[in-house]
Amino acid sequence: MKGGAEQHLENLVGAIQQAGHEADLVRLPLAWDKERLFDAVVAWRMIPIDADRVIALNFPSYFVRHPKKVVWLNHQHRIAYDAVDAPWSDFGLDDDSLETQRLLSDYDTRALEEAVAIYSASKLVAERLEKYNGLKATPLYHPPPLAERLSRSPRRDSRGYIFCPSRLERNKRPQLMIEAMAHTASGVRLLISGKGSLDKELRELVDRMNLHNKVQLLGFVDDEKLVELFQGASGVVYVPHDEDYGYVSLQAFYAGKPVVTTKDSGAVLEFVSHEQNGLVAEPTAESIGAAMDRLIEDPSLATKLGDNGLRTVKDLNWESVVRKLVEA
Amino acid sequence: MGIRRAKTGRGLKPLLGIIAAPGPDQLVLPLLQALRKWAEVRYLDEQEYQTAQAFLATTSRAPGLDKALRMSDNPFALWVSAEQPKDFDLLPRRPAIVLSSQRDDEAGSLFIPASTIDTSRIPPITPFVRARWRKRWGLPELMVVHLDGSDQQLPADLLQTAMAVAAAVVARGPELAEALAWQAPCVTDEASASALGVRDGIEVLIASPDVINEPNEVDETAASLAGDLPLAASISRAGRRFAEDKLDLGRSAAIVAERLGLLASLVPAGGPSARVASRLAELWTPNSARILDRVRSAMASLEGREVNRL
């Protein structure tokens, strides 16, 4: 199952080629642990790129040296910055962590200063860059994967479920969505597709909370099934913590479906507005459950929000993105 | 044409010939000292003109300059001062770089600071990392250090530590340069800012006269800066870059050495890993950084430095 970043890269290369340019994707592996964190930085620093321009999207690829380097920043090494206190961060307050953070933030700033232009995936990513590195970036929104297929697919009557396609990882908070189902009374069902490290844990959670009649973990589904699941949903729930962009919410809007999200979901809130095209709940199981009930119990509201969602994404297109990146 | 080199422990240094008029501008002397890092620097007699890798003339009217430039094609740097006319158009050829102690960007000359700040010895520390250090030591979140008053009672090493972790620094006079080099978010006065050439809202925050002289008022301004992370990050970054580009004599000397081709002629030490190290040097990697050890270790077997083979 491809993650959002991987799909983004492939779609970007495709869009650039569609615009008539030659484009190649260069990828290098990365070790995430502190000890080896800068190894890939060195590798990128040494790679000779004989191209008219390079577009770098993530840490550490923006360390590449090129006179026409454009950065379209998805995210930096977040566990050293805004996610430093998350359970999955290996940065503490010891000497080694602090010196690595110091060096990383200085390295990042210098490498990004080399760019002829800095764009960001969202306003949130731009805000983080300004806060941690003192640099400005211009948000540049783009369509999610399957945008065209979803927008061309016919709207179907709701089949009484709320859908979420998601990697089953802690930062996406799938357990919160499942816990929310214990607080629903409308008879709504929750369908979650996707795989990840929390798969077993989530199935155990469903067992423990006796939610078999309300929650279905579908595992991996192909694109055709994914489109079908969007079409038949009453709405989409997506409650990641501090997300960089939020493909799932955009995909929901392309399918004309409202989104339930939370106040701390990050850049998702740059597109979802409470009672305009979705419902923004508190990040609690009770509040999310109540929002999901609302969509089921008030189909006209769900339709109105979904229609507004279509309008939210109508101006997203790859042509303008490519033009900005290539002409910067 | 012979090229004279002086031996050093790491390689051979090229000869940078100085061509001077009597009583050269004193402001050029620290630059000559700094250039010794990359070259043998000394005054030349006429018979030695062809042995120099490059020249530095302390004035366009220096005796022997015209002859030196006709005898040698090697690049030269020209120091210009406010008192001397900029008539280098009369010289046989143009200088590779023009140097001045005056900030005159319109003339395109490289500004050579009188400052002795060595930014390579001062690790830049962003506001975010400063906050992490303060958290580790249980220091106040909005810790402000004053370099113009009571905090100067601290011992020098503690004062430097305080500058390294402060959320904001109030600095005036010569201390402002060092505070900028530490990448501290700085509040200062108009006179100090003007003396260095830093700008309000860009590299520093300038407090008005009725604020800067009132302890409570200036504390409030500094605390406000400390609490505005994006602004603190932005001006401290710009402040550090200013210190590197405009206040660091060593860095200016490196630019001069590079333009005169002195760096390229040094015999590199360490083989291929030297190239990697130079790429990391572009990112201001400190000598103590673990990544340098990792590079050396990774390259050891390729460079025949690996002793134990399994």
XYZ file of C-alpha atoms in Angstrom:
638
model
C 0.000 0.000 0.000
C 1.545 3.290 -1.032
C 1.732 6.106 1.455
C 0.738 9.659 0.628
C 4.304 10.827 0.081
C 5.013 8.088 -2.449
C 1.822 8.818 -4.376
C 2.632 12.512 -4.313
C 6.020 11.939 -5.928
C 4.606 9.741 -8.657
C 1.760 12.114 -9.405
C 4.130 15.079 -9.543
C 6.443 13.353 -12.007
C 3.434 12.366 -14.091
C 2.084 15.906 -14.081
C 5.432 17.375 -15.121
C 5.703 14.879 -17.960
C 2.105 15.617 -18.946
C 3.115 19.276 -19.236
C 5.709 18.304 -21.826
C 8.862 18.222 -19.708
C 11.249 15.377 -19.094
C 11.248 14.330 -15.491
C 12.947 11.590 -13.522
C 12.419 10.568 -9.938
C 15.543 10.186 -7.805
C 15.117 8.429 -4.499
C 17.553 7.427 -1.807
C 16.872 5.346 1.293
C 17.015 7.011 4.674
C 17.797 5.760 8.151
C 15.585 7.525 10.680
C 17.576 6.880 13.851
C 19.621 9.723 15.300
C 22.911 7.888 14.937
C 22.638 7.590 11.145
C 20.363 10.510 10.455
C 22.938 12.545 8.544
C 24.212 9.689 6.378
C 21.560 10.327 3.748
C 22.212 14.070 4.048
C 25.797 13.391 2.967
C 24.589 11.164 0.151
C 22.256 13.832 -1.208
C 24.991 16.406 -0.874
C 27.275 14.373 -3.115
C 24.833 13.250 -5.800
C 25.513 14.946 -9.142
C 22.207 15.936 -10.766
C 22.677 17.042 -14.347
C 19.272 18.575 -14.933
C 17.863 22.005 -15.673
C 16.254 22.082 -12.283
C 15.532 19.878 -9.288
C 12.407 19.819 -7.165
C 12.898 18.489 -3.650
C 9.972 17.552 -1.464
C 11.153 16.121 1.814
C 13.987 15.782 4.270
C 16.699 14.946 3.377
C 16.297 15.281 -0.390
C 16.412 19.074 -0.133
C 20.095 18.774 0.682
C 20.748 18.125 -2.980
C 23.061 20.730 -4.515
C 21.804 22.413 -7.660
C 21.790 26.007 -8.884
C 18.076 25.753 -9.714
C 16.810 23.923 -6.660
C 13.111 24.405 -5.942
C 11.763 23.058 -2.682
C 8.124 22.039 -2.343
C 8.219 21.087 1.278
C 5.975 18.309 2.520
C 7.644 18.005 5.877
C 10.968 18.113 7.630
C 12.216 15.495 10.079
C 9.282 16.109 12.350
C 10.361 13.955 15.264
C 13.190 16.433 15.795
C 10.869 19.418 15.604
C 7.143 19.616 16.303
C 6.817 15.910 17.093
C 9.836 15.888 19.395
C 7.696 14.951 22.403
C 5.757 12.220 20.593
C 6.232 8.652 21.886
C 7.864 7.648 18.578
C 10.548 10.370 18.715
C 14.073 9.271 19.676
C 15.048 12.815 20.651
C 15.266 13.563 24.351
C 16.920 16.263 26.423
C 20.300 14.530 26.576
C 23.467 16.106 25.141
C 23.457 13.955 22.026
C 19.818 14.725 21.188
C 20.253 18.443 21.715
C 23.415 18.660 19.623
C 21.785 16.609 16.849
C 18.780 18.925 16.925
C 21.065 21.935 16.822
C 22.997 20.601 13.859
C 19.871 19.440 12.057
C 18.092 22.776 12.389
C 21.200 24.616 11.170
C 21.707 22.171 8.296
C 18.046 22.401 7.292
C 18.117 26.183 7.285
C 21.256 26.393 5.160
C 20.118 23.746 2.684
C 16.717 25.390 2.270
C 18.250 28.864 1.910
C 19.976 27.560 -1.234
C 16.625 27.083 -2.986
C 15.549 29.563 -5.652
C 12.004 29.167 -4.329
C 10.418 27.459 -1.355
C 6.861 26.213 -1.529
C 5.048 24.162 1.074
C 2.348 21.526 0.904
C 0.142 23.575 3.234
C -0.016 26.688 5.403
C 0.751 24.501 8.392
C 4.014 23.265 6.884
C 4.914 26.883 6.055
C 4.169 27.934 9.628
C 6.410 25.211 11.008
C 9.248 26.239 8.695
C 8.948 29.835 9.818
C 8.778 28.899 13.491
C 11.679 26.451 13.534
C 13.958 27.807 10.832
C 12.943 31.427 10.288
C 12.243 30.864 6.587
C 9.140 31.705 4.564
C 7.416 29.308 2.178
C 4.432 29.801 -0.121
C 1.693 27.175 0.296
C 1.009 25.322 -2.947
C -2.026 23.028 -2.859
C -2.395 20.080 -5.189
C -5.004 17.426 -6.023
C -4.920 14.133 -4.129
C -4.480 10.729 -5.783
C -7.570 9.444 -7.596
C -8.996 12.976 -7.793
C -10.145 12.542 -11.358
C -11.663 9.090 -10.836
C -13.475 10.229 -7.729
C -14.859 13.357 -9.344
C -16.054 11.410 -12.385
C -17.659 8.633 -10.338
C -21.435 8.919 -9.897
C -22.784 9.962 -6.495
C -24.457 7.007 -4.857
C -27.008 6.858 -2.089
C -25.484 6.500 1.288
C -25.305 2.975 2.585
C -25.224 4.011 6.222
C -21.528 3.874 6.859
C -18.723 6.323 7.499
C -15.509 5.507 5.662
C -11.826 6.062 6.370
C -8.917 4.927 4.198
C -5.803 5.253 6.324
C -2.446 3.816 7.149
C -2.893 2.156 10.494
C -0.231 4.158 12.329
C -0.363 6.011 15.589
C -0.262 9.543 14.166
C -3.384 8.795 12.101
C -5.232 7.821 15.320
C -7.348 4.966 13.951
C -7.951 3.806 17.533
C -9.718 7.106 18.258
C -12.143 6.515 15.385
C -12.883 3.016 16.676
C -13.406 4.257 20.244
C -15.770 6.902 18.864
C -18.055 4.166 17.570
C -18.816 3.179 21.163
C -20.432 6.626 21.494
C -22.758 6.392 18.485
C -26.473 5.657 18.692
C -27.598 6.111 15.094
C -26.680 2.628 13.930
C -23.832 4.029 11.837
C -21.075 1.634 10.801
C -17.385 2.511 10.411
C -15.366 0.993 7.557
C -11.600 1.422 7.704
C -9.353 0.338 4.852
C -5.584 0.213 4.972
C -2.741 -1.543 6.692
C -0.063 -0.683 9.154
C 1.753 -1.486 12.357
C -1.407 -1.097 14.460
C -3.424 -3.700 12.545
C -3.342 -6.373 15.258
C -3.815 -3.880 18.063
C -6.897 -2.395 16.396
C -8.506 -5.765 15.843
C -7.958 -6.520 19.522
C -9.518 -3.174 20.374
C -12.627 -3.991 18.336
C -12.829 -7.335 20.164
C -12.354 -5.782 23.578
C -14.986 -3.104 22.994
C -17.344 -5.571 21.346
C -17.778 -3.403 18.272
C -17.914 -6.136 15.641
C -21.306 -4.994 14.446
C -20.193 -1.415 14.115
C -16.580 -1.533 12.880
C -15.059 -3.305 9.913
C -11.308 -3.367 9.269
C -11.027 -4.084 5.565
C -7.258 -4.238 5.167
C -5.777 -3.246 1.833
C -8.265 -2.409 -0.949
C -7.443 -1.628 -4.570
C -8.252 1.699 -6.226
C -11.489 0.453 -7.759
C -12.814 -0.717 -4.413
C -11.573 2.480 -2.783
C -13.608 4.625 -5.193
C -16.634 2.433 -4.587
C -16.275 2.804 -0.812
C -16.084 6.590 -1.109
C -19.169 6.632 -3.332
C -21.340 4.697 -0.906
C -20.311 6.489 2.269
C -22.501 8.938 4.171
C -19.315 10.720 5.038
C -15.632 10.280 5.691
C -13.956 10.460 9.072
C -10.314 11.524 9.225
C -8.772 12.465 12.573
C -4.963 12.434 12.275
C -2.916 14.455 14.714
C -1.389 17.592 13.162
C -1.458 16.313 9.584
C 0.819 17.939 6.984
C -1.815 18.050 4.231
C -4.616 15.458 4.289
C -5.319 13.521 1.121
C -8.242 11.632 2.640
C -10.322 14.736 3.273
C -9.676 16.018 -0.257
C -10.575 12.655 -1.747
C -13.826 12.786 0.239
C -14.627 16.184 -1.281
C -13.896 14.976 -4.805
C -16.443 12.239 -4.120
C -18.891 14.854 -2.818
C -18.819 13.542 0.755
C -18.613 15.547 3.998
C -15.694 15.079 6.370
C -15.625 14.581 10.123
C -12.334 15.735 11.556
C -10.967 17.214 14.784
C -9.656 20.571 15.943
C -6.089 19.274 16.178
C -5.896 17.592 12.770
C -3.528 20.190 11.361
C -3.672 21.083 7.667
C -6.925 19.128 7.203
C -8.520 22.256 8.693
C -7.233 24.371 5.808
C -9.937 22.654 3.760
C -12.580 21.441 6.232
C -14.758 24.128 7.834
C -17.258 23.305 10.529
C -20.781 23.032 9.153
C -19.625 24.288 5.772
C -18.252 21.123 4.209
C -17.791 18.968 7.271
C -17.933 18.739 11.036
C -14.971 19.643 13.218
C -15.150 17.824 16.539
C -13.113 17.889 19.712
C -10.383 15.213 19.632
C -12.401 12.932 21.894
C -14.249 9.711 21.150
C -17.530 11.214 22.361
C -17.362 14.266 20.163
C -16.307 12.323 17.053
C -19.045 9.781 17.650
C -21.656 12.550 17.960
C -20.490 14.099 14.684
C -20.768 10.781 12.859
C -24.277 10.288 14.249
C -25.232 13.726 12.964
C -24.315 12.857 9.389
C -26.352 9.660 9.517
C -29.373 11.181 11.229
C -29.517 14.233 8.971
C -28.982 13.118 5.345
C -29.848 16.564 3.993
C -27.061 18.066 6.069
C -24.647 15.415 4.795
C -25.667 16.190 1.198
C -25.297 19.945 1.688
C -21.879 19.560 3.271
C -20.793 17.161 0.541
C -21.902 19.575 -2.204
C -19.849 22.305 -0.552
C -16.935 19.898 -0.409
C -17.044 19.583 -4.194
C -16.783 23.359 -4.459
C -13.854 23.386 -2.016
C -11.649 21.389 -4.373
C -12.839 22.622 -7.751
C -9.795 24.857 -8.350
C -7.134 22.320 -7.444
C -5.165 21.257 -10.498
C -1.737 19.983 -11.429
C -1.224 22.399 -14.320
C -0.878 25.435 -12.089
C 1.317 23.517 -9.648
C 3.709 22.431 -12.375
C 3.814 25.919 -13.833
C 4.872 27.432 -10.501
C 7.510 24.775 -9.828
C 9.001 24.867 -13.305
C 8.985 28.636 -13.688
C 10.260 29.555 -10.230
C 56.514 30.636 -14.475
C 57.556 29.203 -11.157
C 55.096 29.052 -8.367
C 56.511 29.458 -4.968
C 54.928 27.495 -2.177
C 55.608 27.336 1.518
C 55.443 23.964 3.172
C 52.972 23.316 5.901
C 52.106 20.276 7.913
C 49.077 19.462 5.753
C 50.191 20.515 2.309
C 51.841 23.322 0.365
C 50.727 26.919 0.667
C 50.787 29.271 -2.294
C 52.506 32.641 -2.143
C 50.327 35.720 -1.901
C 52.435 38.730 -2.705
C 51.650 42.051 -1.057
C 52.311 45.191 -3.053
C 51.991 48.215 -0.841
C 52.589 51.914 -0.707
C 54.302 53.299 2.385
C 51.910 53.525 5.335
C 49.171 51.157 4.138
C 45.641 51.464 5.459
C 45.836 49.857 8.915
C 42.480 48.243 8.323
C 44.014 45.891 5.749
C 46.461 44.369 8.207
C 44.009 42.036 10.014
C 42.945 40.723 6.606
C 46.535 39.892 5.712
C 46.868 38.041 8.992
C 43.684 36.072 8.302
C 44.881 35.152 4.803
C 47.860 33.352 6.319
C 45.508 30.438 6.884
C 45.671 29.711 3.144
C 48.822 31.305 1.852
C 52.291 32.494 2.639
C 51.701 36.231 2.829
C 54.553 38.676 2.420
C 55.755 41.768 0.665
C 57.502 41.156 -2.629
C 60.549 42.592 -4.318
C 60.375 43.172 -8.058
C 62.372 40.048 -8.824
C 59.755 37.936 -7.033
C 56.676 39.123 -8.922
C 56.600 36.079 -11.146
C 56.763 33.640 -8.264
C 53.526 34.741 -6.582
C 50.322 32.762 -7.087
C 48.346 35.943 -6.553
C 48.749 39.536 -5.391
C 47.075 41.870 -3.020
C 47.678 45.561 -3.574
C 46.943 47.884 -0.692
C 46.250 50.745 -3.082
C 45.950 51.255 -6.827
C 48.926 53.622 -6.571
C 51.255 51.083 -4.934
C 54.733 51.294 -6.439
C 55.448 48.208 -8.489
C 51.820 47.226 -8.993
C 51.725 48.225 -12.621
C 54.936 46.297 -13.294
C 53.751 43.247 -11.344
C 50.542 43.109 -13.340
C 52.455 43.298 -16.594
C 54.920 40.604 -15.569
C 52.326 38.161 -14.241
C 48.871 37.052 -15.358
C 47.948 35.822 -11.919
C 44.890 37.311 -10.210
C 45.077 40.212 -7.814
C 42.939 41.793 -5.143
C 42.825 45.534 -4.707
C 42.204 47.256 -1.402
C 40.442 50.592 -1.738
C 39.947 53.094 1.034
C 37.767 56.159 1.343
C 40.786 58.421 0.990
C 42.157 56.833 -2.164
C 40.625 57.345 -5.588
C 39.072 54.319 -7.197
C 41.061 54.657 -10.402
C 41.832 51.039 -10.989
C 40.525 51.449 -14.515
C 43.995 52.817 -15.251
C 45.636 49.544 -14.288
C 46.714 47.053 -16.996
C 43.886 44.734 -16.001
C 40.980 44.555 -13.608
C 41.258 43.107 -10.120
C 39.686 39.744 -9.432
C 38.176 41.290 -6.336
C 37.993 44.753 -4.814
C 38.177 45.021 -1.049
C 37.035 47.816 1.194
C 36.447 48.564 4.836
C 33.529 50.727 3.804
C 30.116 49.274 3.171
C 29.608 50.319 -0.425
C 27.527 47.716 -2.167
C 27.065 49.936 -5.204
C 30.750 49.671 -6.028
C 30.580 45.887 -5.787
C 33.501 45.659 -3.418
C 33.750 42.986 -0.773
C 33.295 44.498 2.640
C 36.119 43.574 4.979
C 35.010 44.007 8.575
C 37.207 45.322 11.312
C 35.494 42.865 13.626
C 37.329 39.877 15.037
C 34.262 37.674 15.324
C 35.085 34.114 14.285
C 31.717 32.563 13.553
C 33.276 29.177 12.868
C 33.932 28.944 16.606
C 30.403 29.914 17.622
C 27.725 27.243 17.078
C 24.516 28.764 15.734
C 21.560 27.886 17.958
C 18.007 28.458 16.771
C 15.305 29.705 19.152
C 13.686 26.260 19.099
C 16.856 24.455 20.222
C 17.488 27.180 22.790
C 14.081 26.392 24.251
C 15.040 22.720 24.463
C 18.202 23.609 26.408
C 16.239 25.820 28.758
C 13.771 22.996 29.331
C 16.630 20.639 30.157
C 18.053 22.988 32.747
C 14.736 24.173 34.151
C 15.379 27.746 33.031
C 12.563 30.238 32.456
C 10.795 29.851 29.140
C 11.145 33.557 28.283
C 14.688 33.993 29.560
C 16.170 37.349 28.548
C 19.895 38.099 28.917
C 21.188 41.648 29.090
C 24.666 42.341 27.772
C 24.470 45.982 28.599
C 24.026 45.850 32.310
C 23.656 43.483 35.197
C 24.190 40.248 33.305
C 27.707 41.322 32.481
C 28.488 40.593 36.141
C 28.417 36.924 35.150
C 31.751 35.179 34.529
C 32.650 35.150 30.843
C 31.948 31.441 30.266
C 28.585 31.622 32.003
C 27.725 34.716 30.003
C 28.444 32.816 26.805
C 26.251 29.952 27.962
C 23.518 32.417 28.803
C 23.826 33.919 25.305
C 23.616 30.448 23.818
C 20.310 29.519 25.483
C 18.564 32.865 26.002
C 15.182 33.335 24.366
C 16.239 36.916 23.624
C 19.301 39.068 24.242
C 19.496 42.808 24.856
C 22.853 43.892 23.446
C 24.434 47.244 22.706
C 27.797 48.311 21.411
C 30.405 45.712 20.461
C 28.574 42.906 22.316
C 25.860 43.014 19.674
C 28.183 41.409 17.121
C 28.817 38.388 19.328
C 25.154 38.011 20.195
C 24.294 37.953 16.497
C 26.954 35.297 15.927
C 25.286 33.102 18.570
C 22.063 33.405 16.556
C 20.422 35.027 19.554
C 17.235 37.024 18.871
C 18.537 40.532 19.654
C 17.064 43.779 20.877
C 19.384 46.749 20.549
C 19.470 50.518 20.170
C 19.664 52.643 17.056
C 23.302 53.600 17.513
C 24.508 50.003 17.926
C 22.436 48.835 14.968
C 23.687 51.654 12.789
C 27.321 51.021 13.724
C 27.076 47.420 12.527
C 24.675 48.031 9.672
C 21.873 45.781 10.905
C 18.218 46.603 10.258
C 15.121 46.817 12.420
C 12.856 43.826 11.975
C 15.386 42.087 9.736
C 18.447 41.201 11.793
C 17.482 42.831 15.105
C 14.675 44.625 16.877
C 15.592 48.244 17.550
C 14.135 49.676 20.722
C 13.414 53.395 20.737
C 15.450 55.641 23.085
C 12.672 55.879 25.649
C 12.394 52.089 25.738
C 16.037 51.009 25.615
C 16.936 53.064 28.678
C 14.006 51.849 30.774
C 14.726 48.356 32.198
C 11.060 47.361 32.451
C 10.241 48.589 28.980
C 13.165 46.917 27.302
C 12.429 43.695 29.183
C 8.918 43.790 27.820
C 10.171 44.293 24.273
C 12.653 41.448 24.629
C 10.047 39.160 26.190
C 7.657 39.950 23.369
C 10.328 38.981 20.855
C 11.114 35.829 22.817
C 7.455 34.824 22.774
C 7.055 35.361 19.025
C 8.802 32.237 17.730
C 8.480 32.912 13.996
C 9.849 36.456 14.403
C 12.602 35.294 16.748
C 13.554 32.538 14.301
C 13.529 34.898 11.353
C 15.602 37.724 12.796
C 18.045 35.442 14.589
C 18.664 33.553 11.355
C 19.228 36.791 9.478
C 21.410 38.050 12.325
C 23.634 34.997 12.186
C 23.978 35.284 8.403
C 24.894 38.926 8.828
C 27.583 37.974 11.336
C 28.935 35.316 8.950
C 28.904 37.497 5.848
C 29.714 40.916 7.224
C 31.364 40.580 10.619
C 33.561 37.512 10.279
C 36.979 38.500 9.050
C 37.983 34.862 8.567
C 35.073 34.287 6.259
C 35.832 37.385 4.224
C 39.410 36.197 3.979
C 38.166 32.816 2.721
C 36.221 34.572 -0.023
C 39.325 36.543 -1.000
C 41.413 33.359 -0.995
C 38.839 31.595 -3.143
C 38.629 34.445 -5.681
C 42.416 34.567 -5.940
C 42.549 30.831 -6.608
C 44.485 30.142 -3.434
C 42.170 27.377 -2.221
C 42.324 25.349 -5.415
C 46.091 25.205 -5.335
C 46.297 23.656 -1.883
C 47.075 19.938 -1.913
C 43.982 18.343 -0.382
C 44.536 16.085 2.584
C 42.540 12.942 3.244
C 41.730 11.790 -0.306
C 38.086 11.405 -1.444
C 36.763 11.972 2.047
C 38.164 15.494 1.813
C 35.664 16.215 -0.939
C 32.839 14.969 1.208
C 34.150 16.993 4.116
C 34.224 20.098 1.935
C 30.564 19.566 1.061
C 29.772 19.328 4.746
C 31.886 22.412 5.401
C 29.495 24.300 3.130
C 26.871 23.517 5.733
C 29.153 24.808 8.514
C 29.607 21.375 10.042
C 31.602 21.669 13.261
C 34.807 19.617 13.468
C 33.362 17.693 16.396
C 30.281 16.499 14.473
C 29.800 12.752 14.538
C 28.906 12.726 10.857
C 32.517 13.581 9.997
C 33.693 10.496 11.884
C 31.130 8.431 10.027
C 32.348 9.752 6.681
C 35.971 9.023 7.559
C 35.021 5.560 8.735
C 32.999 4.852 5.592
C 35.844 5.974 3.348
C 38.661 4.345 5.341
C 38.829 1.100 3.382
C 38.737 2.933 0.054
C 41.578 5.180 1.090
C 43.753 2.406 2.505
C 43.361 3.652 6.045
C 41.598 0.568 7.382
C 43.983 -1.374 9.626
C 41.977 -4.403 10.738
C 40.530 -6.482 7.933
C 38.098 -9.267 8.729
